[in-house]
PDB file of C-alpha atoms in Angstrom:
ATOM      1  CA  ALA M   1       0.001  -0.005  -0.003  1.00  0.00           C
ATOM      2  CA  ALA M   2       1.170   3.493  -0.805  1.00  0.00           C
ATOM      3  CA  THR M   3       1.234   6.517   1.477  1.00  0.00           C
ATOM      4  CA  ALA M   4      -0.303   9.848   0.524  1.00  0.00           C
ATOM      5  CA  TRP M   5       1.060  13.095   1.898  1.00  0.00           C
ATOM      6  CA  THR M   6      -0.706  16.411   2.425  1.00  0.00           C
ATOM      7  CA  SER M   7       0.559  19.884   3.287  1.00  0.00           C
ATOM      8  CA  THR M   8      -1.017  23.289   3.757  1.00  0.00           C
ATOM      9  CA  ASP M   9       2.222  25.214   3.287  1.00  0.00           C
ATOM     10  CA  GLY M  10       4.545  22.962   1.284  1.00  0.00           C
ATOM     11  CA  SER M  11       6.901  22.724   4.254  1.00  0.00           C
ATOM     12  CA  ALA M  12       5.294  20.505   6.876  1.00  0.00           C
ATOM     13  CA  TRP M  13       3.808  17.271   5.523  1.00  0.00           C
ATOM     14  CA  THR M  14       1.526  14.654   7.096  1.00  0.00           C
ATOM     15  CA  SER M  15       1.253  11.045   5.930  1.00  0.00           C
ATOM     16  CA  ARG M  16      -2.219   9.746   5.041  1.00  0.00           C
ATOM     17  CA  THR M  17      -3.591   6.323   4.253  1.00  0.00           C
ATOM     18  CA  PRO M  18      -4.894   6.098   0.691  1.00  0.00           C
ATOM     19  CA  PRO M  19      -8.480   4.875   0.196  1.00  0.00           C
ATOM     20  CA  ALA M  20      -8.911   1.168   0.848  1.00  0.00           C
ATOM     21  CA  ALA M  21      -5.118   0.903   1.191  1.00  0.00           C
ATOM     22  CA  LEU M  22      -4.827   1.027  -2.599  1.00  0.00           C
ATOM     23  CA  THR M  23      -1.927   2.427  -4.560  1.00  0.00           C
ATOM     24  CA  LEU M  24      -2.627   5.969  -5.717  1.00  0.00           C
ATOM     25  CA  LEU M  25      -1.836   6.104  -9.400  1.00  0.00           C
ATOM     26  CA  THR M  26      -2.108   9.825 -10.123  1.00  0.00           C
ATOM     27  CA  VAL M  27      -3.819  12.890  -8.686  1.00  0.00           C
ATOM     28  CA  SER M  28      -5.284  15.896 -10.476  1.00  0.00           C
ATOM     29  CA  THR M  29      -7.746  18.732  -9.882  1.00  0.00           C
ATOM     30  CA  TYR M  30     -11.259  18.525 -11.277  1.00  0.00           C
ATOM     31  CA  ASN M  31     -13.827  21.285 -10.746  1.00  0.00           C
ATOM     32  CA  GLY M  32     -12.184  22.465  -7.538  1.00  0.00           C
ATOM     33  CA  SER M  33     -11.704  19.036  -5.955  1.00  0.00           C
ATOM     34  CA  GLN M  34      -8.892  16.528  -6.124  1.00  0.00           C
ATOM     35  CA  VAL M  35      -9.406  13.360  -8.112  1.00  0.00           C
ATOM     36  CA  ALA M  36      -7.215  10.299  -8.246  1.00  0.00           C
ATOM     37  CA  THR M  37      -7.085   6.827  -9.626  1.00  0.00           C
ATOM     38  CA  ALA M  38      -6.341   4.095  -7.146  1.00  0.00           C
ATOM     39  CA  VAL M  39      -5.496   0.559  -8.189  1.00  0.00           C
ATOM     40  CA  THR M  40      -4.203  -2.654  -6.718  1.00  0.00           C
ATOM     41  CA  GLY M  41      -2.097  -3.372  -9.785  1.00  0.00           C
ATOM     42  CA  PHE M  42      -2.752  -3.204 -13.508  1.00  0.00           C
ATOM     43  CA  GLY M  43      -6.012  -2.094 -15.153  1.00  0.00           C
ATOM     44  CA  PRO M  44      -8.784  -2.147 -16.077  1.00  0.00           C
ATOM     45  CA  TRP M  45      -9.801   0.629 -13.673  1.00  0.00           C
ATOM     46  CA  THR M  46     -13.432   1.107 -12.680  1.00  0.00           C
ATOM     47  CA  THR M  47     -13.146   3.504  -9.736  1.00  0.00           C
ATOM     48  CA  LEU M  48     -12.250   7.181  -9.497  1.00  0.00           C
ATOM     49  CA  TYR M  49     -11.558   8.649  -6.066  1.00  0.00           C
ATOM     50  CA  THR M  50     -12.335  12.241  -5.114  1.00  0.00           C
ATOM     51  CA  THR M  51     -11.384  14.401  -2.145  1.00  0.00           C
ATOM     52  CA  SER M  52     -11.654  18.022  -1.081  1.00  0.00           C
ATOM     53  CA  ASP M  53      -8.746  17.956   1.346  1.00  0.00           C
ATOM     54  CA  GLY M  54      -6.486  15.045   0.348  1.00  0.00           C
ATOM     55  CA  ILE M  55      -7.377  13.265   3.576  1.00  0.00           C
ATOM     56  CA  THR M  56     -10.859  11.815   3.197  1.00  0.00           C
ATOM     57  CA  TRP M  57     -11.582  10.106  -0.106  1.00  0.00           C
ATOM     58  CA  ALA M  58     -14.842   8.938  -1.696  1.00  0.00           C
ATOM     59  CA  SER M  59     -15.065   6.234  -4.364  1.00  0.00           C
ATOM     60  CA  ASN M  60     -16.981   6.777  -7.606  1.00  0.00           C
ATOM     61  CA  ALA M  61     -17.753   4.053 -10.126  1.00  0.00           C
ATOM     62  CA  ILE M  62     -16.719   4.952 -13.658  1.00  0.00           C
ATOM     63  CA  THR M  63     -16.800   3.312 -17.053  1.00  0.00           C
ATOM     64  CA  SER M  64     -13.968   0.809 -17.234  1.00  0.00           C
ATOM     65  CA  VAL M  65     -10.696   2.285 -18.500  1.00  0.00           C
ATOM     66  CA  PRO M  66      -8.737  -0.709 -19.800  1.00  0.00           C
ATOM     67  CA  ASP M  67      -4.979  -0.744 -19.789  1.00  0.00           C
ATOM     68  CA  THR M  68      -2.098  -2.989 -18.863  1.00  0.00           C
ATOM     69  CA  HIS M  69       0.134  -0.244 -17.531  1.00  0.00           C
ATOM     70  CA  THR M  70       0.020   1.750 -14.329  1.00  0.00           C
ATOM     71  CA  ASN M  71       2.075   4.728 -15.447  1.00  0.00           C
ATOM     72  CA  LEU M  72      -0.637   6.971 -16.828  1.00  0.00           C
ATOM     73  CA  THR M  73      -1.191  10.639 -16.037  1.00  0.00           C
ATOM     74  CA  LEU M  74      -4.648  12.003 -15.202  1.00  0.00           C
ATOM     75  CA  VAL M  75      -5.076  15.690 -16.091  1.00  0.00           C
ATOM     76  CA  SER M  76      -8.219  17.825 -15.796  1.00  0.00           C
ATOM     77  CA  ARG M  77      -9.448  21.251 -16.901  1.00  0.00           C
ATOM     78  CA  SER M  78     -12.873  22.872 -17.379  1.00  0.00           C
ATOM     79  CA  GLY M  79     -14.799  19.638 -17.025  1.00  0.00           C
ATOM     80  CA  THR M  80     -12.561  17.605 -19.334  1.00  0.00           C
ATOM     81  CA  MET M  81     -10.281  14.867 -18.053  1.00  0.00           C
ATOM     82  CA  ILE M  82      -7.639  13.084 -20.104  1.00  0.00           C
ATOM     83  CA  TRP M  83      -5.727   9.956 -19.222  1.00  0.00           C
ATOM     84  CA  VAL M  84      -2.365  10.234 -20.939  1.00  0.00           C
ATOM     85  CA  PRO M  85      -0.190   7.185 -21.608  1.00  0.00           C
ATOM     86  CA  THR M  86       3.530   7.366 -20.952  1.00  0.00           C
ATOM     87  CA  ASN M  87       4.619   4.213 -22.725  1.00  0.00           C
ATOM     88  CA  ASN M  88       1.755   2.942 -24.880  1.00  0.00           C
ATOM     89  CA  VAL M  89       0.078   5.104 -27.515  1.00  0.00           C
ATOM     90  CA  ALA M  90      -3.036   2.911 -27.492  1.00  0.00           C
ATOM     91  CA  THR M  91      -4.218   3.988 -24.055  1.00  0.00           C
ATOM     92  CA  TYR M  92      -5.354   7.601 -24.516  1.00  0.00           C
ATOM     93  CA  ARG M  93      -8.698   8.238 -22.732  1.00  0.00           C
ATOM     94  CA  ARG M  94     -10.964  11.297 -22.454  1.00  0.00           C
ATOM     95  CA  SER M  95     -13.969  12.146 -20.279  1.00  0.00           C
ATOM     96  CA  THR M  96     -16.175  15.236 -20.146  1.00  0.00           C
ATOM     97  CA  ASP M  97     -18.416  14.173 -17.259  1.00  0.00           C
ATOM     98  CA  GLY M  98     -16.067  13.608 -14.358  1.00  0.00           C
ATOM     99  CA  GLY M  99     -15.069  10.109 -15.345  1.00  0.00           C
ATOM    100  CA  ALA M 100     -18.593   8.655 -15.503  1.00  0.00           C
ATOM    101  CA  THR M 101     -18.027   7.800 -19.178  1.00  0.00           C
ATOM    102  CA  TRP M 102     -14.885   7.673 -21.259  1.00  0.00           C
ATOM    103  CA  THR M 103     -14.058   7.727 -24.957  1.00  0.00           C
ATOM    104  CA  SER M 104     -10.923   6.345 -26.592  1.00  0.00           C
ATOM    105  CA  PRO M 105      -9.803   8.803 -29.275  1.00  0.00           C
ATOM    106  CA  ALA M 106      -6.607   8.203 -31.156  1.00  0.00           C
ATOM    107  CA  THR M 107      -3.578   9.251 -29.157  1.00  0.00           C
ATOM    108  CA  PRO M 108      -2.709  12.775 -30.405  1.00  0.00           C
ATOM    109  CA  SER M 109       0.597  13.378 -32.106  1.00  0.00           C
ATOM    110  CA  VAL M 110       2.400  16.564 -33.067  1.00  0.00           C
ATOM    111  CA  GLY M 111       5.238  16.539 -35.549  1.00  0.00           C
ATOM    112  CA  GLY M 112       5.207  12.756 -35.540  1.00  0.00           C
ATOM    113  CA  THR M 113       5.704  12.476 -31.789  1.00  0.00           C
ATOM    114  CA  TYR M 114       2.898  10.849 -29.806  1.00  0.00           C
ATOM    115  CA  LEU M 115       1.565  12.720 -26.824  1.00  0.00           C
ATOM    116  CA  GLY M 116       2.925  11.201 -23.633  1.00  0.00           C
ATOM    117  CA  ALA M 117       5.008   8.538 -25.307  1.00  0.00           C
ATOM    118  CA  THR M 118       8.437   9.836 -24.335  1.00  0.00           C
ATOM    119  CA  ASN M 119       8.037  13.571 -23.925  1.00  0.00           C
ATOM    120  CA  GLY M 120       7.099  14.144 -20.315  1.00  0.00           C
ATOM    121  CA  ARG M 121       3.847  14.802 -18.604  1.00  0.00           C
ATOM    122  CA  VAL M 122       0.934  17.053 -19.494  1.00  0.00           C
ATOM    123  CA  SER M 123       0.106  20.103 -17.347  1.00  0.00           C
ATOM    124  CA  VAL M 124      -2.793  22.541 -17.244  1.00  0.00           C
ATOM    125  CA  PHE M 125      -1.804  26.182 -17.615  1.00  0.00           C
ATOM    126  CA  ASP M 126      -3.723  29.331 -18.496  1.00  0.00           C
ATOM    127  CA  GLY M 127      -6.847  27.479 -19.598  1.00  0.00           C
ATOM    128  CA  ARG M 128      -5.255  24.775 -21.717  1.00  0.00           C
ATOM    129  CA  PHE M 129      -3.464  21.438 -21.616  1.00  0.00           C
ATOM    130  CA  VAL M 130       0.244  21.813 -22.403  1.00  0.00           C
ATOM    131  CA  TYR M 131       3.193  19.513 -22.924  1.00  0.00           C
ATOM    132  CA  VAL M 132       6.680  19.603 -24.404  1.00  0.00           C
ATOM    133  CA  ASN M 133       7.140  18.101 -27.847  1.00  0.00           C
ATOM    134  CA  THR M 134      10.685  17.095 -28.768  1.00  0.00           C
ATOM    135  CA  GLY M 135      10.042  15.391 -32.080  1.00  0.00           C
ATOM    136  CA  LEU M 136      11.045  18.388 -34.159  1.00  0.00           C
ATOM    137  CA  ALA M 137      14.330  20.170 -34.886  1.00  0.00           C
ATOM    138  CA  ARG M 138      13.972  21.861 -31.495  1.00  0.00           C
ATOM    139  CA  ALA M 139      11.753  21.505 -28.473  1.00  0.00           C
ATOM    140  CA  GLN M 140       8.348  23.179 -28.701  1.00  0.00           C
ATOM    141  CA  ILE M 141       5.398  23.648 -26.378  1.00  0.00           C
ATOM    142  CA  CYS M 142       2.146  22.116 -27.595  1.00  0.00           C
ATOM    143  CA  HIS M 143      -1.325  22.926 -26.300  1.00  0.00           C
ATOM    144  CA  SER M 144      -4.972  21.950 -26.544  1.00  0.00           C
ATOM    145  CA  VAL M 145      -8.220  23.286 -25.107  1.00  0.00           C
ATOM    146  CA  ASP M 146     -10.182  20.061 -25.474  1.00  0.00           C
ATOM    147  CA  GLY M 147      -7.614  17.279 -25.264  1.00  0.00           C
ATOM    148  CA  LEU M 148      -8.303  16.266 -28.856  1.00  0.00           C
ATOM    149  CA  THR M 149      -6.701  18.821 -31.166  1.00  0.00           C
ATOM    150  CA  TRP M 150      -3.127  19.792 -30.337  1.00  0.00           C
ATOM    151  CA  VAL M 151      -1.099  22.579 -31.944  1.00  0.00           C
ATOM    152  CA  ILE M 152       2.425  23.907 -31.579  1.00  0.00           C
ATOM    153  CA  GLU M 153       2.781  27.306 -29.939  1.00  0.00           C
ATOM    154  CA  ASN M 154       4.363  29.887 -32.231  1.00  0.00           C
ATOM    155  CA  THR M 155       6.688  31.162 -29.508  1.00  0.00           C
ATOM    156  CA  PRO M 156       9.336  28.430 -29.243  1.00  0.00           C
ATOM    157  CA  ILE M 157      10.974  27.351 -26.043  1.00  0.00           C
ATOM    158  CA  PRO M 158      14.578  28.630 -26.007  1.00  0.00           C
ATOM    159  CA  ILE M 159      16.056  25.146 -26.069  1.00  0.00           C
ATOM    160  CA  ILE M 160      18.275  24.015 -28.921  1.00  0.00           C
ATOM    161  CA  ASP M 161      19.256  20.539 -27.754  1.00  0.00           C
ATOM    162  CA  GLU M 162      16.188  18.364 -28.199  1.00  0.00           C
ATOM    163  CA  SER M 163      17.995  15.330 -26.797  1.00  0.00           C
ATOM    164  CA  LEU M 164      17.074  16.560 -23.318  1.00  0.00           C
ATOM    165  CA  THR M 165      14.223  14.920 -21.458  1.00  0.00           C
ATOM    166  CA  LEU M 166      11.774  17.637 -20.400  1.00  0.00           C
ATOM    167  CA  ILE M 167       8.663  17.831 -18.246  1.00  0.00           C
ATOM    168  CA  THR M 168       6.189  20.624 -17.580  1.00  0.00           C
ATOM    169  CA  CYS M 169       4.878  21.641 -14.172  1.00  0.00           C
ATOM    170  CA  VAL M 170       2.895  24.580 -12.824  1.00  0.00           C
ATOM    171  CA  VAL M 171       4.485  26.484  -9.950  1.00  0.00           C
ATOM    172  CA  GLY M 172       2.210  29.152  -8.538  1.00  0.00           C
ATOM    173  CA  SER M 173       0.963  31.065 -11.578  1.00  0.00           C
ATOM    174  CA  GLU M 174       3.885  30.104 -13.812  1.00  0.00           C
ATOM    175  CA  LEU M 175       4.551  27.265 -16.223  1.00  0.00           C
ATOM    176  CA  TRP M 176       7.955  25.674 -15.734  1.00  0.00           C
ATOM    177  CA  ILE M 177       9.767  23.381 -18.125  1.00  0.00           C
ATOM    178  CA  VAL M 178      12.298  21.326 -16.229  1.00  0.00           C
ATOM    179  CA  PRO M 179      14.920  19.096 -17.840  1.00  0.00           C
ATOM    180  CA  THR M 180      15.305  15.736 -16.137  1.00  0.00           C
ATOM    181  CA  THR M 181      18.396  14.717 -18.086  1.00  0.00           C
ATOM    182  CA  VAL M 182      21.397  14.252 -15.792  1.00  0.00           C
ATOM    183  CA  GLY M 183      23.709  17.203 -16.059  1.00  0.00           C
ATOM    184  CA  ALA M 184      21.142  19.661 -17.434  1.00  0.00           C
ATOM    185  CA  SER M 185      20.988  22.793 -15.302  1.00  0.00           C
ATOM    186  CA  THR M 186      18.611  25.214 -17.029  1.00  0.00           C
ATOM    187  CA  LEU M 187      14.879  25.558 -16.409  1.00  0.00           C
ATOM    188  CA  TYR M 188      12.458  27.658 -18.439  1.00  0.00           C
ATOM    189  CA  VAL M 189       9.609  29.760 -17.061  1.00  0.00           C
ATOM    190  CA  LEU M 190       6.505  31.211 -18.745  1.00  0.00           C
ATOM    191  CA  SER M 191       4.550  33.822 -16.778  1.00  0.00           C
ATOM    192  CA  LYS M 192       1.470  33.812 -19.024  1.00  0.00           C
ATOM    193  CA  TRP M 193       0.462  32.440 -22.379  1.00  0.00           C
ATOM    194  CA  GLY M 194       1.951  34.439 -25.236  1.00  0.00           C
ATOM    195  CA  ALA M 195       4.752  35.922 -23.124  1.00  0.00           C
ATOM    196  CA  GLU M 196       8.410  35.302 -23.819  1.00  0.00           C
ATOM    197  CA  TRP M 197      10.099  32.410 -22.056  1.00  0.00           C
ATOM    198  CA  GLN M 198      12.699  33.182 -19.407  1.00  0.00           C
ATOM    199  CA  SER M 199      15.597  30.847 -18.679  1.00  0.00           C
ATOM    200  CA  PHE M 200      17.404  30.292 -15.410  1.00  0.00           C
ATOM    201  CA  SER M 201      20.596  28.297 -15.021  1.00  0.00           C
ATOM    202  CA  ASP M 202      22.153  26.880 -11.881  1.00  0.00           C
ATOM    203  CA  PRO M 203      24.972  24.329 -11.944  1.00  0.00           C
ATOM    204  CA  ALA M 204      23.710  22.980  -8.636  1.00  0.00           C
ATOM    205  CA  ILE M 205      20.408  21.771 -10.123  1.00  0.00           C
TER     206      ILE M 205
END
């Protein structure tokens, strides 16, 4: 069984017991509450868990989401939830009703690179889903408002070496792109959509 942790300030953390002692697969925000998948192993998954505080969880039956992998990412915005595969392009799922029903559209691709296959996780920033696409001559940020149609942002990320492994994350009101490749020491920050990217380097990262 996994352990969940909650914090009100990001400094002091308290361990919590996940619902039914299941392994929490991934956690996201949906309509102001936290939602998570919890499994005992591989899919299919038929339960979505919700919480308002990260401590007390309620189970909700959902349409079965079949898969044989546990490393999926659940992301939510404006009533739409997407389940993004990280190693299997056949497992893309989408729901517009809080997980009650799911569709299985083709896994999106941009520039020949499948969403979630090898290019880091999806984040929600400034009213859209975003992720880093590294299948082109240089890394680009891709975005979608509905989880179906994805386009490349015209303002490129100031990264030349696309061999880096990159992930997106939201810190406060900013979108960060963080390289996870060993030895990389530069992160990239976007304050709002359409603004120029800023880069920060620290050899200690």
